PDB file of C-alpha atoms in Angstrom:
ATOM      1  CA  UNK W   1     -16.502 -17.656   6.580  1.00 39.00           C
ATOM      2  CA  UNK W   2     -15.453 -19.413   3.630  1.00 41.00           C
ATOM      3  CA  UNK W   3     -11.394 -20.199   2.699  1.00 46.00           C
ATOM      4  CA  UNK W   4     -10.192 -19.670  -0.492  1.00 45.00           C
ATOM      5  CA  UNK W   5      -7.114 -21.743  -0.686  1.00 50.00           C
ATOM      6  CA  UNK W   6      -6.323 -21.174  -4.501  1.00 52.00           C
ATOM      7  CA  UNK W   7      -5.907 -18.040  -6.280  1.00 50.00           C
ATOM      8  CA  UNK W   8      -9.144 -16.941  -7.490  1.00 51.00           C
ATOM      9  CA  UNK W   9     -10.392 -16.394 -10.700  1.00 59.00           C
ATOM     10  CA  UNK W  10     -10.405 -13.915 -12.516  1.00 64.00           C
ATOM     11  CA  UNK W  11      -7.241 -12.429 -12.024  1.00 87.00           C
ATOM     12  CA  UNK W  12      -5.848  -9.984  -9.970  1.00 96.00           C
ATOM     13  CA  UNK W  13      -3.217  -7.541 -11.374  1.00 97.00           C
ATOM     14  CA  UNK W  14      -0.777  -5.438  -8.585  1.00 98.00           C
ATOM     15  CA  UNK W  15      -0.137  -1.763  -9.620  1.00 98.00           C
ATOM     16  CA  UNK W  16       2.705   0.127  -7.964  1.00 98.00           C
ATOM     17  CA  UNK W  17       2.800   3.649  -9.069  1.00 97.00           C
ATOM     18  CA  UNK W  18       6.245   5.552  -8.525  1.00 96.00           C
ATOM     19  CA  UNK W  19       7.612   9.164  -9.181  1.00 94.00           C
ATOM     20  CA  UNK W  20      10.936   9.978  -9.634  1.00 93.00           C
ATOM     21  CA  UNK W  21      10.984  12.827  -7.166  1.00 91.00           C
ATOM     22  CA  UNK W  22       9.829  13.145  -3.785  1.00 89.00           C
ATOM     23  CA  UNK W  23       9.726  16.161  -1.617  1.00 84.00           C
ATOM     24  CA  UNK W  24      10.080  14.696   1.650  1.00 85.00           C
ATOM     25  CA  UNK W  25      12.208  12.248   1.370  1.00 92.00           C
ATOM     26  CA  UNK W  26      14.624  12.745  -1.906  1.00 92.00           C
ATOM     27  CA  UNK W  27      14.656   9.862  -4.475  1.00 93.00           C
ATOM     28  CA  UNK W  28      12.773   7.567  -1.871  1.00 94.00           C
ATOM     29  CA  UNK W  29      11.418   5.193  -4.498  1.00 96.00           C
ATOM     30  CA  UNK W  30      14.626   4.047  -5.595  1.00 96.00           C
ATOM     31  CA  UNK W  31      16.799   5.121  -2.648  1.00 97.00           C
ATOM     32  CA  UNK W  32      18.841   2.561  -1.486  1.00 97.00           C
ATOM     33  CA  UNK W  33      17.309   0.942   1.612  1.00 97.00           C
ATOM     34  CA  UNK W  34      18.919  -1.857   2.989  1.00 96.00           C
ATOM     35  CA  UNK W  35      21.475  -2.091   0.490  1.00 96.00           C
ATOM     36  CA  UNK W  36      19.078  -2.434  -3.074  1.00 97.00           C
ATOM     37  CA  UNK W  37      16.500   0.257  -4.286  1.00 98.00           C
ATOM     38  CA  UNK W  38      13.630   0.278  -1.859  1.00 98.00           C
ATOM     39  CA  UNK W  39      10.900  -0.248  -4.153  1.00 98.00           C
ATOM     40  CA  UNK W  40      12.986  -3.793  -4.496  1.00 98.00           C
ATOM     41  CA  UNK W  41      11.040  -4.786  -1.359  1.00 98.00           C
ATOM     42  CA  UNK W  42       7.154  -4.133  -2.649  1.00 98.00           C
ATOM     43  CA  UNK W  43       8.210  -6.139  -5.999  1.00 98.00           C
ATOM     44  CA  UNK W  44       9.453  -8.986  -4.800  1.00 98.00           C
ATOM     45  CA  UNK W  45       6.345  -9.280  -2.232  1.00 98.00           C
ATOM     46  CA  UNK W  46       3.974  -9.141  -4.724  1.00 98.00           C
ATOM     47  CA  UNK W  47       5.853 -11.283  -6.901  1.00 97.00           C
ATOM     48  CA  UNK W  48       5.888 -14.329  -4.626  1.00 97.00           C
ATOM     49  CA  UNK W  49       2.061 -13.887  -3.878  1.00 97.00           C
ATOM     50  CA  UNK W  50       0.340 -16.923  -5.554  1.00 95.00           C
ATOM     51  CA  UNK W  51      -3.038 -14.427  -5.734  1.00 95.00           C
ATOM     52  CA  UNK W  52      -1.199 -11.950  -7.761  1.00 96.00           C
ATOM     53  CA  UNK W  53      -1.164 -12.946 -11.400  1.00 95.00           C
ATOM     54  CA  UNK W  54       0.745  -9.786 -12.856  1.00 96.00           C
ATOM     55  CA  UNK W  55       2.974  -6.826 -11.444  1.00 98.00           C
ATOM     56  CA  UNK W  56       2.624  -2.973 -13.239  1.00 98.00           C
ATOM     57  CA  UNK W  57       5.039  -0.562 -12.104  1.00 98.00           C
ATOM     58  CA  UNK W  58       3.581   2.987 -13.359  1.00 97.00           C
ATOM     59  CA  UNK W  59       6.484   5.392 -13.166  1.00 97.00           C
ATOM     60  CA  UNK W  60       7.823   8.307 -14.700  1.00 96.00           C
ATOM     61  CA  UNK W  61      11.512   7.918 -13.700  1.00 96.00           C
ATOM     62  CA  UNK W  62      14.087   6.411 -16.209  1.00 96.00           C
ATOM     63  CA  UNK W  63      16.044   5.047 -13.206  1.00 96.00           C
ATOM     64  CA  UNK W  64      13.508   2.776 -12.109  1.00 97.00           C
ATOM     65  CA  UNK W  65      12.643   1.717 -16.087  1.00 97.00           C
ATOM     66  CA  UNK W  66      15.821   0.709 -16.618  1.00 98.00           C
ATOM     67  CA  UNK W  67      16.395  -0.919 -12.760  1.00 98.00           C
ATOM     68  CA  UNK W  68      13.173  -2.842 -13.448  1.00 98.00           C
ATOM     69  CA  UNK W  69      14.059  -3.897 -16.924  1.00 97.00           C
ATOM     70  CA  UNK W  70      16.900  -5.803 -15.410  1.00 97.00           C
ATOM     71  CA  UNK W  71      16.196  -7.410 -12.119  1.00 98.00           C
ATOM     72  CA  UNK W  72      12.191  -7.605 -12.759  1.00 98.00           C
ATOM     73  CA  UNK W  73      11.814  -8.979 -16.272  1.00 97.00           C
ATOM     74  CA  UNK W  74       8.390 -10.206 -15.684  1.00 95.00           C
ATOM     75  CA  UNK W  75       7.032  -6.893 -14.157  1.00 98.00           C
ATOM     76  CA  UNK W  76       5.396  -4.758 -17.028  1.00 97.00           C
ATOM     77  CA  UNK W  77       5.911  -0.925 -16.863  1.00 98.00           C
ATOM     78  CA  UNK W  78       3.917   1.933 -17.912  1.00 97.00           C
ATOM     79  CA  UNK W  79       5.690   4.938 -18.404  1.00 97.00           C
ATOM     80  CA  UNK W  80       3.504   7.633 -16.914  1.00 96.00           C
ATOM     81  CA  UNK W  81       2.022  10.209 -19.345  1.00 95.00           C
ATOM     82  CA  UNK W  82       2.881  14.357 -19.319  1.00 94.00           C
ATOM     83  CA  UNK W  83      -0.897  14.869 -18.002  1.00 94.00           C
ATOM     84  CA  UNK W  84      -0.313  12.743 -15.252  1.00 94.00           C
ATOM     85  CA  UNK W  85       3.101  14.054 -13.842  1.00 93.00           C
ATOM     86  CA  UNK W  86       1.954  16.304 -11.509  1.00 91.00           C
ATOM     87  CA  UNK W  87       2.662  15.507  -7.696  1.00 85.00           C
ATOM     88  CA  UNK W  88      -1.039  16.944  -7.149  1.00 90.00           C
ATOM     89  CA  UNK W  89      -2.542  14.805  -9.652  1.00 92.00           C
ATOM     90  CA  UNK W  90      -5.178  12.005  -7.770  1.00 94.00           C
ATOM     91  CA  UNK W  91      -3.621   8.894  -6.959  1.00 95.00           C
ATOM     92  CA  UNK W  92      -7.380   7.672  -8.324  1.00 96.00           C
ATOM     93  CA  UNK W  93      -6.596   9.325 -12.329  1.00 96.00           C
ATOM     94  CA  UNK W  94      -3.393   7.659 -12.645  1.00 97.00           C
ATOM     95  CA  UNK W  95      -4.856   4.141 -11.535  1.00 97.00           C
ATOM     96  CA  UNK W  96      -7.786   5.017 -13.906  1.00 97.00           C
ATOM     97  CA  UNK W  97      -5.124   5.224 -16.794  1.00 97.00           C
ATOM     98  CA  UNK W  98      -3.319   1.947 -15.705  1.00 97.00           C
ATOM     99  CA  UNK W  99      -6.614   0.432 -15.493  1.00 96.00           C
ATOM    100  CA  UNK W 100      -7.539   1.282 -19.018  1.00 95.00           C
ATOM    101  CA  UNK W 101      -4.529  -0.216 -20.394  1.00 93.00           C
ATOM    102  CA  UNK W 102      -4.824  -3.588 -18.447  1.00 94.00           C
ATOM    103  CA  UNK W 103      -6.946  -6.590 -19.400  1.00 90.00           C
ATOM    104  CA  UNK W 104      -8.064  -7.496 -15.768  1.00 93.00           C
ATOM    105  CA  UNK W 105     -11.207  -7.421 -13.391  1.00 90.00           C
ATOM    106  CA  UNK W 106      -9.973  -7.242 -10.300  1.00 97.00           C
ATOM    107  CA  UNK W 107      -6.599  -5.055  -9.289  1.00 98.00           C
ATOM    108  CA  UNK W 108      -4.162  -4.189  -5.813  1.00 98.00           C
ATOM    109  CA  UNK W 109      -2.875  -1.417  -5.583  1.00 98.00           C
ATOM    110  CA  UNK W 110       0.274  -0.647  -3.232  1.00 98.00           C
ATOM    111  CA  UNK W 111       3.152   1.606  -2.790  1.00 97.00           C
ATOM    112  CA  UNK W 112       6.966   1.401  -2.941  1.00 97.00           C
ATOM    113  CA  UNK W 113       6.678   2.739   0.209  1.00 97.00           C
ATOM    114  CA  UNK W 114       5.274  -0.348   1.949  1.00 98.00           C
ATOM    115  CA  UNK W 115       8.864  -2.366   2.360  1.00 98.00           C
ATOM    116  CA  UNK W 116       7.717  -4.247   5.324  1.00 98.00           C
ATOM    117  CA  UNK W 117       4.688  -5.817   3.459  1.00 98.00           C
ATOM    118  CA  UNK W 118       4.577  -9.030   4.062  1.00 97.00           C
ATOM    119  CA  UNK W 119       3.562 -11.753   1.006  1.00 97.00           C
ATOM    120  CA  UNK W 120       1.584 -13.783   3.305  1.00 97.00           C
ATOM    121  CA  UNK W 121      -0.262 -10.692   4.399  1.00 98.00           C
ATOM    122  CA  UNK W 122      -1.783  -9.686   0.589  1.00 97.00           C
ATOM    123  CA  UNK W 123      -2.491 -13.065   0.392  1.00 96.00           C
ATOM    124  CA  UNK W 124      -4.676 -13.210   3.517  1.00 97.00           C
ATOM    125  CA  UNK W 125      -6.317  -9.606   2.083  1.00 97.00           C
ATOM    126  CA  UNK W 126      -7.105 -11.191  -1.216  1.00 96.00           C
ATOM    127  CA  UNK W 127      -8.940 -14.550   0.386  1.00 95.00           C
ATOM    128  CA  UNK W 128     -10.512 -11.795   3.273  1.00 96.00           C
ATOM    129  CA  UNK W 129     -11.578  -9.797   0.560  1.00 96.00           C
ATOM    130  CA  UNK W 130     -13.329 -12.553  -1.891  1.00 95.00           C
ATOM    131  CA  UNK W 131     -14.626 -13.967   0.922  1.00 95.00           C
ATOM    132  CA  UNK W 132     -17.255 -10.659   1.171  1.00 95.00           C
ATOM    133  CA  UNK W 133     -17.346  -9.997  -2.408  1.00 95.00           C
ATOM    134  CA  UNK W 134     -20.034  -9.063  -3.701  1.00 93.00           C
ATOM    135  CA  UNK W 135     -21.696  -7.650  -0.668  1.00 96.00           C
ATOM    136  CA  UNK W 136     -18.207  -5.332  -0.145  1.00 96.00           C
ATOM    137  CA  UNK W 137     -16.837  -3.805  -3.466  1.00 96.00           C
ATOM    138  CA  UNK W 138     -12.931  -3.090  -2.375  1.00 98.00           C
ATOM    139  CA  UNK W 139     -10.769  -3.520   0.421  1.00 98.00           C
ATOM    140  CA  UNK W 140      -8.094  -1.064   2.130  1.00 98.00           C
ATOM    141  CA  UNK W 141      -5.830  -1.885   5.077  1.00 98.00           C
ATOM    142  CA  UNK W 142      -5.773  -0.362   8.312  1.00 98.00           C
ATOM    143  CA  UNK W 143      -4.217   0.093  11.525  1.00 96.00           C
ATOM    144  CA  UNK W 144      -5.405  -0.157  14.806  1.00 94.00           C
ATOM    145  CA  UNK W 145      -4.875   2.456  17.119  1.00 91.00           C
ATOM    146  CA  UNK W 146      -5.745   2.516  20.805  1.00 89.00           C
ATOM    147  CA  UNK W 147      -4.713   6.267  22.188  1.00 91.00           C
ATOM    148  CA  UNK W 148      -6.598   9.337  23.272  1.00 90.00           C
ATOM    149  CA  UNK W 149      -7.052  11.573  20.000  1.00 89.00           C
ATOM    150  CA  UNK W 150      -7.566  15.155  20.033  1.00 92.00           C
ATOM    151  CA  UNK W 151      -8.828  17.377  17.011  1.00 92.00           C
ATOM    152  CA  UNK W 152      -7.195  20.561  15.904  1.00 95.00           C
ATOM    153  CA  UNK W 153      -9.641  22.762  18.239  1.00 94.00           C
ATOM    154  CA  UNK W 154      -8.219  20.485  21.468  1.00 95.00           C
ATOM    155  CA  UNK W 155     -11.490  18.995  21.271  1.00 94.00           C
ATOM    156  CA  UNK W 156     -11.536  14.782  22.325  1.00 91.00           C
ATOM    157  CA  UNK W 157     -12.416  12.172  19.722  1.00 88.00           C
ATOM    158  CA  UNK W 158     -12.596   9.237  21.102  1.00 88.00           C
ATOM    159  CA  UNK W 159     -12.280   9.692  24.592  1.00 89.00           C
ATOM    160  CA  UNK W 160     -14.476  11.463  27.748  1.00 90.00           C
ATOM    161  CA  UNK W 161     -11.374  13.538  29.172  1.00 91.00           C
ATOM    162  CA  UNK W 162     -13.678  13.393  32.447  1.00 89.00           C
ATOM    163  CA  UNK W 163     -13.170   9.698  32.825  1.00 89.00           C
ATOM    164  CA  UNK W 164      -9.717   8.326  32.506  1.00 88.00           C
ATOM    165  CA  UNK W 165      -9.770   5.013  30.735  1.00 89.00           C
ATOM    166  CA  UNK W 166      -6.917   2.810  29.978  1.00 89.00           C
ATOM    167  CA  UNK W 167      -5.793   3.385  26.499  1.00 87.00           C
ATOM    168  CA  UNK W 168      -6.134  -0.463  26.510  1.00 89.00           C
ATOM    169  CA  UNK W 169      -9.808  -0.001  27.111  1.00 86.00           C
ATOM    170  CA  UNK W 170     -10.772   2.927  24.493  1.00 88.00           C
ATOM    171  CA  UNK W 171     -12.790   1.911  21.320  1.00 87.00           C
ATOM    172  CA  UNK W 172     -10.235   1.441  18.934  1.00 90.00           C
ATOM    173  CA  UNK W 173      -9.765   4.030  16.550  1.00 89.00           C
ATOM    174  CA  UNK W 174      -8.197   2.685  12.471  1.00 93.00           C
ATOM    175  CA  UNK W 175      -5.909   4.865  10.247  1.00 94.00           C
ATOM    176  CA  UNK W 176      -6.097   4.124   6.348  1.00 95.00           C
ATOM    177  CA  UNK W 177      -2.444   3.098   6.175  1.00 96.00           C
ATOM    178  CA  UNK W 178      -2.404   2.831   2.389  1.00 95.00           C
ATOM    179  CA  UNK W 179      -0.306  -0.779   2.311  1.00 98.00           C
ATOM    180  CA  UNK W 180      -3.178  -2.367   0.450  1.00 98.00           C
ATOM    181  CA  UNK W 181      -5.969  -1.234  -1.763  1.00 98.00           C
ATOM    182  CA  UNK W 182      -7.922  -4.485  -3.226  1.00 98.00           C
ATOM    183  CA  UNK W 183     -10.829  -3.070  -5.661  1.00 97.00           C
ATOM    184  CA  UNK W 184     -12.463  -4.402  -9.329  1.00 95.00           C
ATOM    185  CA  UNK W 185     -12.325  -2.568 -12.457  1.00 95.00           C
ATOM    186  CA  UNK W 186     -16.208  -1.996 -12.393  1.00 95.00           C
ATOM    187  CA  UNK W 187     -15.864  -0.007  -8.763  1.00 96.00           C
ATOM    188  CA  UNK W 188     -12.746   2.129  -9.281  1.00 97.00           C
ATOM    189  CA  UNK W 189     -14.467   3.228 -13.028  1.00 96.00           C
ATOM    190  CA  UNK W 190     -18.229   3.817 -11.258  1.00 96.00           C
ATOM    191  CA  UNK W 191     -16.583   5.563  -8.472  1.00 96.00           C
ATOM    192  CA  UNK W 192     -13.499   6.735  -9.749  1.00 96.00           C
ATOM    193  CA  UNK W 193     -12.091   5.866  -6.567  1.00 97.00           C
ATOM    194  CA  UNK W 194     -10.401   3.009  -5.266  1.00 97.00           C
ATOM    195  CA  UNK W 195     -12.127   2.674  -1.789  1.00 97.00           C
ATOM    196  CA  UNK W 196     -15.555   2.203  -3.273  1.00 96.00           C
ATOM    197  CA  UNK W 197     -19.246   2.498  -1.909  1.00 96.00           C
ATOM    198  CA  UNK W 198     -18.966  -0.999   0.391  1.00 96.00           C
ATOM    199  CA  UNK W 199     -15.284  -1.276   1.325  1.00 97.00           C
ATOM    200  CA  UNK W 200     -13.833  -3.795   3.626  1.00 97.00           C
ATOM    201  CA  UNK W 201     -11.105  -2.512   6.181  1.00 98.00           C
ATOM    202  CA  UNK W 202      -8.110  -5.002   6.554  1.00 98.00           C
ATOM    203  CA  UNK W 203      -6.225  -4.938   9.835  1.00 97.00           C
ATOM    204  CA  UNK W 204      -2.366  -4.748   9.491  1.00 97.00           C
ATOM    205  CA  UNK W 205      -0.101  -5.254  12.473  1.00 95.00           C
ATOM    206  CA  UNK W 206       1.479  -1.902  12.909  1.00 94.00           C
ATOM    207  CA  UNK W 207       4.895  -3.404  12.894  1.00 93.00           C
ATOM    208  CA  UNK W 208       4.259  -4.428   8.961  1.00 96.00           C
ATOM    209  CA  UNK W 209       2.306  -1.029   8.284  1.00 96.00           C
ATOM    210  CA  UNK W 210       4.515   1.395   7.915  1.00 95.00           C
ATOM    211  CA  UNK W 211       4.463   3.822   4.888  1.00 96.00           C
ATOM    212  CA  UNK W 212       7.471   5.985   4.712  1.00 96.00           C
ATOM    213  CA  UNK W 213       6.508   9.533   4.077  1.00 95.00           C
ATOM    214  CA  UNK W 214       9.600  10.909   5.842  1.00 95.00           C
ATOM    215  CA  UNK W 215      13.187  10.532   6.941  1.00 96.00           C
ATOM    216  CA  UNK W 216      12.379   9.171  10.351  1.00 97.00           C
ATOM    217  CA  UNK W 217       9.932   6.687   8.770  1.00 96.00           C
ATOM    218  CA  UNK W 218      12.549   5.792   6.475  1.00 97.00           C
ATOM    219  CA  UNK W 219      14.908   5.163   9.229  1.00 97.00           C
ATOM    220  CA  UNK W 220      12.734   2.880  11.532  1.00 97.00           C
ATOM    221  CA  UNK W 221      11.225   0.644   8.471  1.00 97.00           C
ATOM    222  CA  UNK W 222      14.840   0.032   7.600  1.00 97.00           C
ATOM    223  CA  UNK W 223      15.877  -0.457  11.164  1.00 96.00           C
ATOM    224  CA  UNK W 224      12.490  -2.739  11.592  1.00 96.00           C
ATOM    225  CA  UNK W 225      13.510  -4.655   7.644  1.00 96.00           C
ATOM    226  CA  UNK W 226      16.821  -5.123   8.686  1.00 96.00           C
ATOM    227  CA  UNK W 227      15.880  -6.939  12.306  1.00 94.00           C
ATOM    228  CA  UNK W 228      13.786  -8.854  10.164  1.00 93.00           C
ATOM    229  CA  UNK W 229      15.940 -10.327   8.244  1.00 89.00           C
ATOM    230  CA  UNK W 230      18.841 -10.428  10.977  1.00 81.00           C
ATOM    231  CA  UNK W 231      21.300  -8.116   9.105  1.00 64.00           C
ATOM    232  CA  UNK W 232      21.960  -5.816  11.679  1.00 56.00           C
ATOM    233  CA  UNK W 233      25.320  -5.151  12.962  1.00 52.00           C
ATOM    234  CA  UNK W 234      26.096  -5.781  16.523  1.00 46.00           C
TER     235      UNK W 234
END
């Protein structure tokens, strides 16, 4: 596999969409996380990645816009238009809007709710993508699971109940973890989707791949973050 030791050309712009309101964890995008707004973590990881040449925050939140202007003056802000503010609007529609206003051929989309994602992991994902491009047209991050899964009808998905294999011997199954999506402008515009016709799956360690959807996710992610930075109180 070829290695890429320097940032690729053309540029990669990172997109971070954030809504002001959140149903399951109120105000989670800007809620204090380890003493500062949650979204700061992912923005700092993106800014520290040498492969990312620009960061864009798309938001309808005046708080986030004002806070980002103070703390991240080099980050570009896009105020989300009214017709894209409903919670049921697809992220792909929001990305289409942002890409239409940005001069770049490649984009990396992530979320403020991925506070444990490291800049080193983002770099590895970029290298992995360009090592396979153009045979692949997009990349998404995933988490490996080796456990017995069942569907809603009580039918086994990835195992034979009559053969009790150890979980570590089960064939792995992968969860799209929403941490990293990497795609070209062409792929997004052709498919109206951040995942194209020939996607590449990029595995992330479960301890790093938390995506905050509920209160428990928030508490676990904060614990892991504090433990990583050795700031837990005894």
